[in-house]
Amino acid sequence: MTTSLPNGQTSLMLQMTQRLALSDTHFRRICQLIYQRAGIVLADHKRDMVYNRLVRRLRTLGLDDFGRYLSMLEANQNSAEWQAFINSLTTNLTAFFREAHHFPILAEHARKKSGEYRIWSAAASTGEEPYSLAITLADTLGTAPGRWKVYASDIDTEVLQKARAGVYRQEELKTLSPQQMQRYFMRGTGPHQGLVRVRQELANLVEFAPLNLLDKQYNVPGPFDAIFCRNVMIYFDKTTQQDILHRFVPQLKPDGLLFAGHSENFSNLVREFSLRGQTVYALSKDKA
């Protein structure tokens, strides 16, 4: 015996299974909009990625056409869907103590400073980087109130929610020592077996907030002793990179450090920064 679905449900089922058309025109509009809003440059080979990520938004909204979705976005420049659009197209690759050579440099730099050591993780993603910074500073300076603070930001509000929660799979912390695991994380039990949560004592010293690096002014509590902006500039064009670096200058203390990703070179972009180590920069002497 066969049963038929009501027309509305049949249409919805077809919409959920059929591949929607993403025309060249619509792909170019998507590239233009994400560049305008987030500075992200999408190459042609990212087309399948763009489709797979945005089609989920269309399904959620009950839309079957990319043109209708883009028209809806452009009709209301302040709609909440813009944040969902940005969240869908940002890439968040991160890990605890990624590019490990940076953390001993940070520890040595912090050890020489008096007063509150302030650091900004400018592309915090799901929290692995800012918590790695926090663990480094806690190991180096202790956790006495007023000794240090990590400020962490990201354009993607969904990843910030995960970062604030501070819950990770235990295997994601393989780069931590057993002592760090015990001191800074709580192991889950029962249905939470295999998960860990950042201990509140550490989490209290990390502050998360949304921030778009394209903003003309940054609402951050600078100037900072160190800024980590790693593996995010690769998504911007040269002009955007230069603009962001210029905005970093007043946010960095004269003897502060700027940490870049392994494939990024800031020396050739602006004169304000000079290389001081492996992907570590400081303000040039005439700017410090």
mmCIF file of C-alpha atoms in Angstrom:
data_model
loop_
_atom_site.group_PDB
_atom_site.id
_atom_site.type_symbol
_atom_site.label_atom_id
_atom_site.label_comp_id
_atom_site.label_asym_id
_atom_site.label_seq_id
_atom_site.Cartn_x
_atom_site.Cartn_y
_atom_site.Cartn_z
ATOM 1 C CA MET A 1 0.000 0.000 0.000
ATOM 2 C CA THR A 2 1.313 3.465 -0.837
ATOM 3 C CA THR A 3 0.472 6.680 0.910
ATOM 4 C CA SER A 4 0.659 10.139 -0.532
ATOM 5 C CA LEU A 5 1.837 13.221 1.300
ATOM 6 C CA PRO A 6 -0.032 16.514 1.244
ATOM 7 C CA ASN A 7 1.198 18.823 -1.490
ATOM 8 C CA GLY A 8 2.982 21.111 0.975
ATOM 9 C CA GLN A 9 4.922 18.254 2.545
ATOM 10 C CA THR A 10 5.756 16.776 -0.847
ATOM 11 C CA SER A 11 7.124 20.123 -1.981
ATOM 12 C CA LEU A 12 9.174 20.431 1.197
ATOM 13 C CA MET A 13 10.611 16.915 0.783
ATOM 14 C CA LEU A 14 11.620 17.682 -2.795
ATOM 15 C CA GLN A 15 13.198 20.950 -1.676
ATOM 16 C CA MET A 16 15.221 19.122 0.959
ATOM 17 C CA THR A 17 16.581 16.537 -1.486
ATOM 18 C CA GLN A 18 17.006 18.452 -4.740
ATOM 19 C CA ARG A 19 20.232 20.293 -5.416
ATOM 20 C CA LEU A 20 19.526 23.964 -5.814
ATOM 21 C CA ALA A 21 21.110 25.926 -8.636
ATOM 22 C CA LEU A 22 23.869 28.373 -7.706
ATOM 23 C CA SER A 23 24.396 30.549 -10.765
ATOM 24 C CA ASP A 24 27.566 32.468 -11.578
ATOM 25 C CA THR A 25 25.703 35.698 -10.896
ATOM 26 C CA HIS A 26 24.538 34.567 -7.464
ATOM 27 C CA PHE A 27 27.992 33.234 -6.548
ATOM 28 C CA ARG A 28 29.564 36.586 -7.471
ATOM 29 C CA ARG A 29 26.964 38.408 -5.366
ATOM 30 C CA ILE A 30 27.744 36.162 -2.405
ATOM 31 C CA CYS A 31 31.469 36.850 -2.823
ATOM 32 C CA GLN A 32 30.815 40.570 -3.009
ATOM 33 C CA LEU A 33 28.578 40.617 0.068
ATOM 34 C CA ILE A 34 30.901 38.607 2.322
ATOM 35 C CA TYR A 35 33.813 40.803 1.206
ATOM 36 C CA GLN A 36 31.871 43.958 2.053
ATOM 37 C CA ARG A 37 30.716 42.673 5.437
ATOM 38 C CA ALA A 38 33.699 40.636 6.640
ATOM 39 C CA GLY A 39 36.584 41.338 4.264
ATOM 40 C CA ILE A 40 36.745 37.667 3.266
ATOM 41 C CA VAL A 41 37.939 36.987 -0.276
ATOM 42 C CA LEU A 42 36.380 33.867 -1.814
ATOM 43 C CA ALA A 43 38.118 32.342 -4.814
ATOM 44 C CA ASP A 44 36.299 30.398 -7.521
ATOM 45 C CA HIS A 45 37.435 27.052 -6.091
ATOM 46 C CA LYS A 46 35.436 27.842 -2.916
ATOM 47 C CA ARG A 47 32.169 27.572 -4.811
ATOM 48 C CA ASP A 48 31.235 24.120 -3.524
ATOM 49 C CA MET A 49 32.061 25.176 0.034
ATOM 50 C CA VAL A 50 29.870 28.262 -0.343
ATOM 51 C CA TYR A 51 27.019 26.165 -1.698
ATOM 52 C CA ASN A 52 27.219 23.517 1.023
ATOM 53 C CA ARG A 53 27.286 26.059 3.828
ATOM 54 C CA LEU A 54 24.642 28.467 2.551
ATOM 55 C CA VAL A 55 22.201 25.839 1.339
ATOM 56 C CA ARG A 56 21.644 24.945 5.004
ATOM 57 C CA ARG A 57 20.430 28.491 5.618
ATOM 58 C CA LEU A 58 18.072 28.262 2.660
ATOM 59 C CA ARG A 59 16.658 24.959 3.954
ATOM 60 C CA THR A 60 16.204 26.450 7.422
ATOM 61 C CA LEU A 61 14.372 29.450 6.009
ATOM 62 C CA GLY A 62 12.249 27.355 3.644
ATOM 63 C CA LEU A 63 13.743 28.950 0.529
ATOM 64 C CA ASP A 64 14.486 27.131 -2.714
ATOM 65 C CA ASP A 65 16.371 29.831 -4.603
ATOM 66 C CA PHE A 66 19.674 31.601 -3.857
ATOM 67 C CA GLY A 67 18.418 34.732 -5.605
ATOM 68 C CA ARG A 68 15.495 35.038 -3.188
ATOM 69 C CA TYR A 69 17.832 34.553 -0.254
ATOM 70 C CA LEU A 70 20.238 37.257 -1.449
ATOM 71 C CA SER A 71 17.381 39.648 -2.208
ATOM 72 C CA MET A 72 16.058 39.073 1.311
ATOM 73 C CA LEU A 73 19.479 39.931 2.739
ATOM 74 C CA GLU A 74 19.934 43.058 0.666
ATOM 75 C CA ALA A 75 16.405 44.287 1.389
ATOM 76 C CA ASN A 76 17.219 44.598 5.100
ATOM 77 C CA GLN A 77 20.791 45.611 5.789
ATOM 78 C CA ASN A 78 20.302 45.231 9.551
ATOM 79 C CA SER A 79 18.541 41.873 9.675
ATOM 80 C CA ALA A 80 19.761 39.130 12.013
ATOM 81 C CA GLU A 81 20.241 36.909 8.961
ATOM 82 C CA TRP A 82 23.394 38.847 8.095
ATOM 83 C CA GLN A 83 25.110 37.369 11.136
ATOM 84 C CA ALA A 84 23.972 33.876 10.118
ATOM 85 C CA PHE A 85 25.313 34.583 6.610
ATOM 86 C CA ILE A 86 28.708 35.596 8.029
ATOM 87 C CA ASN A 87 28.776 32.663 10.459
ATOM 88 C CA SER A 88 28.118 30.273 7.576
ATOM 89 C CA LEU A 89 31.011 31.522 5.471
ATOM 90 C CA THR A 90 33.737 31.941 8.087
ATOM 91 C CA THR A 91 36.313 29.186 8.432
ATOM 92 C CA ASN A 92 37.330 28.143 11.935
ATOM 93 C CA LEU A 93 40.409 25.934 12.007
ATOM 94 C CA THR A 94 42.041 25.955 15.420
ATOM 95 C CA ALA A 95 43.621 23.772 18.091
ATOM 96 C CA PHE A 96 45.090 24.016 21.558
ATOM 97 C CA PHE A 97 48.669 25.341 21.458
ATOM 98 C CA ARG A 98 48.624 25.562 17.669
ATOM 99 C CA GLU A 99 51.978 26.849 16.360
ATOM 100 C CA ALA A 100 53.554 25.898 19.654
ATOM 101 C CA HIS A 101 56.720 27.983 19.226
ATOM 102 C CA HIS A 102 54.762 31.146 20.066
ATOM 103 C CA PHE A 103 53.881 30.210 23.638
ATOM 104 C CA PRO A 104 57.393 30.135 25.170
ATOM 105 C CA ILE A 105 57.988 33.547 23.567
ATOM 106 C CA LEU A 106 54.781 34.812 25.143
ATOM 107 C CA ALA A 107 55.744 33.372 28.538
ATOM 108 C CA GLU A 108 59.178 35.014 28.449
ATOM 109 C CA HIS A 109 57.666 38.342 27.406
ATOM 110 C CA ALA A 110 55.053 38.221 30.187
ATOM 111 C CA ARG A 111 57.597 37.218 32.818
ATOM 112 C CA LYS A 112 59.511 40.460 32.259
ATOM 113 C CA LYS A 113 56.457 42.683 32.731
ATOM 114 C CA SER A 114 55.040 44.177 35.902
ATOM 115 C CA GLY A 115 51.432 45.149 36.442
ATOM 116 C CA GLU A 116 48.535 43.542 34.581
ATOM 117 C CA TYR A 117 49.582 41.730 31.417
ATOM 118 C CA ARG A 118 46.862 42.166 28.800
ATOM 119 C CA ILE A 119 46.552 40.092 25.657
ATOM 120 C CA TRP A 120 44.092 40.109 22.760
ATOM 121 C CA SER A 121 43.183 37.031 20.724
ATOM 122 C CA ALA A 122 41.722 38.743 17.658
ATOM 123 C CA ALA A 123 40.401 35.585 15.969
ATOM 124 C CA ALA A 124 39.304 33.498 18.937
ATOM 125 C CA SER A 125 37.209 30.947 17.024
ATOM 126 C CA THR A 126 35.919 28.220 19.382
ATOM 127 C CA GLY A 127 38.262 29.238 22.195
ATOM 128 C CA GLU A 128 41.270 26.960 21.855
ATOM 129 C CA GLU A 129 43.695 29.844 21.247
ATOM 130 C CA PRO A 130 42.543 32.168 24.071
ATOM 131 C CA TYR A 131 42.455 29.291 26.563
ATOM 132 C CA SER A 132 45.962 28.268 25.443
ATOM 133 C CA LEU A 133 47.053 31.837 26.106
ATOM 134 C CA ALA A 134 45.342 31.769 29.493
ATOM 135 C CA ILE A 135 47.033 28.489 30.448
ATOM 136 C CA THR A 136 50.420 29.905 29.417
ATOM 137 C CA LEU A 137 49.918 33.033 31.508
ATOM 138 C CA ALA A 138 48.556 31.066 34.470
ATOM 139 C CA ASP A 139 51.585 28.755 34.383
ATOM 140 C CA THR A 140 53.919 31.747 34.108
ATOM 141 C CA LEU A 141 52.316 34.399 36.314
ATOM 142 C CA GLY A 142 49.837 32.514 38.473
ATOM 143 C CA THR A 143 46.158 33.395 38.758
ATOM 144 C CA ALA A 144 46.211 36.219 41.295
ATOM 145 C CA PRO A 145 43.532 38.840 40.533
ATOM 146 C CA GLY A 146 44.798 41.723 38.414
ATOM 147 C CA ARG A 147 47.940 39.939 37.207
ATOM 148 C CA TRP A 148 46.746 39.182 33.661
ATOM 149 C CA LYS A 149 43.703 39.109 31.386
ATOM 150 C CA VAL A 150 42.889 37.602 27.997
ATOM 151 C CA TYR A 151 40.458 39.452 25.744
ATOM 152 C CA ALA A 152 39.126 37.278 22.893
ATOM 153 C CA SER A 153 37.022 38.287 19.899
ATOM 154 C CA ASP A 154 35.653 36.823 16.677
ATOM 155 C CA ILE A 155 33.215 37.860 13.970
ATOM 156 C CA ASP A 156 31.402 34.503 14.192
ATOM 157 C CA THR A 157 28.885 34.554 17.060
ATOM 158 C CA GLU A 158 28.270 30.791 16.928
ATOM 159 C CA VAL A 159 31.887 29.881 17.619
ATOM 160 C CA LEU A 160 31.969 32.420 20.441
ATOM 161 C CA GLN A 161 29.100 30.580 22.117
ATOM 162 C CA LYS A 162 31.149 27.398 22.115
ATOM 163 C CA ALA A 163 34.204 29.302 23.334
ATOM 164 C CA ARG A 164 32.295 30.737 26.275
ATOM 165 C CA ALA A 165 30.967 27.287 27.185
ATOM 166 C CA GLY A 166 34.549 25.979 27.300
ATOM 167 C CA VAL A 167 33.568 22.348 26.651
ATOM 168 C CA TYR A 168 35.825 20.197 24.460
ATOM 169 C CA ARG A 169 36.440 16.577 23.586
ATOM 170 C CA GLN A 170 39.218 15.153 25.692
ATOM 171 C CA GLU A 171 41.223 14.104 22.626
ATOM 172 C CA GLU A 172 41.371 17.764 21.546
ATOM 173 C CA LEU A 173 43.631 18.474 24.546
ATOM 174 C CA LYS A 174 46.420 16.066 23.620
ATOM 175 C CA THR A 175 48.939 18.924 23.481
ATOM 176 C CA LEU A 176 48.412 19.703 27.183
ATOM 177 C CA SER A 177 50.476 18.124 29.944
ATOM 178 C CA PRO A 178 48.700 15.912 32.526
ATOM 179 C CA GLN A 179 49.326 18.659 35.094
ATOM 180 C CA GLN A 180 47.649 21.269 32.890
ATOM 181 C CA MET A 181 44.715 18.946 32.256
ATOM 182 C CA GLN A 182 44.191 18.432 35.971
ATOM 183 C CA ARG A 183 44.721 22.053 36.944
ATOM 184 C CA TYR A 184 42.643 23.785 34.283
ATOM 185 C CA PHE A 185 39.922 21.312 33.199
ATOM 186 C CA MET A 186 37.190 19.190 34.749
ATOM 187 C CA ARG A 187 36.477 15.763 33.247
ATOM 188 C CA GLY A 188 32.915 14.866 32.372
ATOM 189 C CA THR A 189 31.228 11.783 33.790
ATOM 190 C CA GLY A 190 28.230 9.678 32.820
ATOM 191 C CA PRO A 191 26.644 11.086 29.639
ATOM 192 C CA HIS A 192 29.484 13.631 29.472
ATOM 193 C CA GLN A 193 32.205 10.983 29.466
ATOM 194 C CA GLY A 194 35.014 11.980 27.095
ATOM 195 C CA LEU A 195 34.305 15.708 27.464
ATOM 196 C CA VAL A 196 36.155 18.289 29.531
ATOM 197 C CA ARG A 197 35.215 21.775 30.691
ATOM 198 C CA VAL A 198 37.495 24.723 31.420
ATOM 199 C CA ARG A 199 37.615 25.359 35.156
ATOM 200 C CA GLN A 200 35.835 28.533 36.195
ATOM 201 C CA GLU A 201 38.960 29.989 37.806
ATOM 202 C CA LEU A 202 40.620 30.086 34.382
ATOM 203 C CA ALA A 203 37.482 31.006 32.435
ATOM 204 C CA ASN A 204 36.984 34.084 34.633
ATOM 205 C CA LEU A 205 40.231 35.513 33.259
ATOM 206 C CA VAL A 206 39.128 35.230 29.615
ATOM 207 C CA GLU A 207 36.571 37.677 28.208
ATOM 208 C CA PHE A 208 34.821 36.936 24.888
ATOM 209 C CA ALA A 209 33.066 39.474 22.658
ATOM 210 C CA PRO A 210 32.031 39.717 18.991
ATOM 211 C CA LEU A 211 34.186 41.966 16.826
ATOM 212 C CA ASN A 212 34.567 42.570 13.099
ATOM 213 C CA LEU A 213 38.165 43.346 12.128
ATOM 214 C CA LEU A 214 36.783 45.531 9.320
ATOM 215 C CA ASP A 215 35.369 47.986 11.866
ATOM 216 C CA LYS A 216 37.032 51.389 11.593
ATOM 217 C CA GLN A 217 37.478 51.486 15.375
ATOM 218 C CA TYR A 218 37.911 48.547 17.716
ATOM 219 C CA ASN A 219 35.947 48.520 20.962
ATOM 220 C CA VAL A 220 38.622 46.645 22.891
ATOM 221 C CA PRO A 221 40.300 47.397 26.245
ATOM 222 C CA GLY A 222 43.721 48.156 24.781
ATOM 223 C CA PRO A 223 46.518 48.908 24.513
ATOM 224 C CA PHE A 224 47.738 45.331 24.883
ATOM 225 C CA ASP A 225 51.055 43.742 25.760
ATOM 226 C CA ALA A 226 50.453 41.177 23.010
ATOM 227 C CA ILE A 227 48.039 40.650 20.132
ATOM 228 C CA PHE A 228 47.491 37.245 18.541
ATOM 229 C CA CYS A 229 46.076 37.557 15.021
ATOM 230 C CA ARG A 230 47.017 34.245 13.461
ATOM 231 C CA ASN A 231 45.781 32.567 10.287
ATOM 232 C CA VAL A 232 43.054 35.105 9.634
ATOM 233 C CA MET A 233 44.836 37.624 7.382
ATOM 234 C CA ILE A 234 45.124 34.925 4.720
ATOM 235 C CA TYR A 235 41.389 35.385 4.035
ATOM 236 C CA PHE A 236 41.785 39.124 3.280
ATOM 237 C CA ASP A 237 43.236 40.986 0.331
ATOM 238 C CA LYS A 238 46.334 43.161 0.687
ATOM 239 C CA THR A 239 44.423 46.425 1.193
ATOM 240 C CA THR A 240 42.288 44.946 3.965
ATOM 241 C CA GLN A 241 45.360 43.429 5.622
ATOM 242 C CA GLN A 242 47.092 46.807 5.625
ATOM 243 C CA ASP A 243 44.039 48.569 7.066
ATOM 244 C CA ILE A 244 43.762 46.051 9.909
ATOM 245 C CA LEU A 245 47.463 46.261 10.743
ATOM 246 C CA HIS A 246 47.265 50.055 10.861
ATOM 247 C CA ARG A 247 44.374 49.750 13.330
ATOM 248 C CA PHE A 248 46.457 47.381 15.464
ATOM 249 C CA VAL A 249 49.174 49.989 16.008
ATOM 250 C CA PRO A 250 47.393 52.055 18.710
ATOM 251 C CA GLN A 251 46.143 48.821 20.301
ATOM 252 C CA LEU A 252 49.681 47.594 21.032
ATOM 253 C CA LYS A 253 51.928 48.910 23.796
ATOM 254 C CA PRO A 254 55.295 50.306 22.602
ATOM 255 C CA ASP A 255 57.092 47.155 23.753
ATOM 256 C CA GLY A 256 54.253 44.804 22.804
ATOM 257 C CA LEU A 257 54.311 41.830 20.448
ATOM 258 C CA LEU A 258 52.098 40.892 17.495
ATOM 259 C CA PHE A 259 51.893 37.178 16.669
ATOM 260 C CA ALA A 260 51.040 36.071 13.109
ATOM 261 C CA GLY A 261 50.240 32.734 11.497
ATOM 262 C CA HIS A 262 52.868 30.513 9.908
ATOM 263 C CA SER A 263 51.929 31.511 6.333
ATOM 264 C CA GLU A 264 51.539 35.240 7.010
ATOM 265 C CA ASN A 265 54.167 37.947 6.491
ATOM 266 C CA PHE A 266 53.376 41.383 7.885
ATOM 267 C CA SER A 267 56.795 42.949 7.233
ATOM 268 C CA ASN A 268 56.032 43.476 3.561
ATOM 269 C CA LEU A 269 52.630 45.032 4.249
ATOM 270 C CA VAL A 270 53.255 47.994 6.540
ATOM 271 C CA ARG A 271 56.273 49.857 7.886
ATOM 272 C CA GLU A 272 54.865 50.041 11.419
ATOM 273 C CA PHE A 273 55.842 46.457 12.265
ATOM 274 C CA SER A 274 59.190 44.721 12.090
ATOM 275 C CA LEU A 275 59.991 41.033 12.460
ATOM 276 C CA ARG A 276 61.383 40.015 15.873
ATOM 277 C CA GLY A 277 61.183 36.221 15.643
ATOM 278 C CA GLN A 278 59.432 33.441 13.774
ATOM 279 C CA THR A 279 56.138 35.138 12.795
ATOM 280 C CA VAL A 280 56.489 37.481 15.796
ATOM 281 C CA TYR A 281 56.440 41.244 15.243
ATOM 282 C CA ALA A 282 56.990 44.409 17.262
ATOM 283 C CA LEU A 283 56.369 48.052 16.511
ATOM 284 C CA SER A 284 59.155 49.581 14.478
ATOM 285 C CA LYS A 285 61.398 51.865 16.522
ATOM 286 C CA ASP A 286 60.007 55.050 14.988
ATOM 287 C CA LYS A 287 56.476 53.898 15.962
ATOM 288 C CA ALA A 288 57.180 52.522 19.431
#
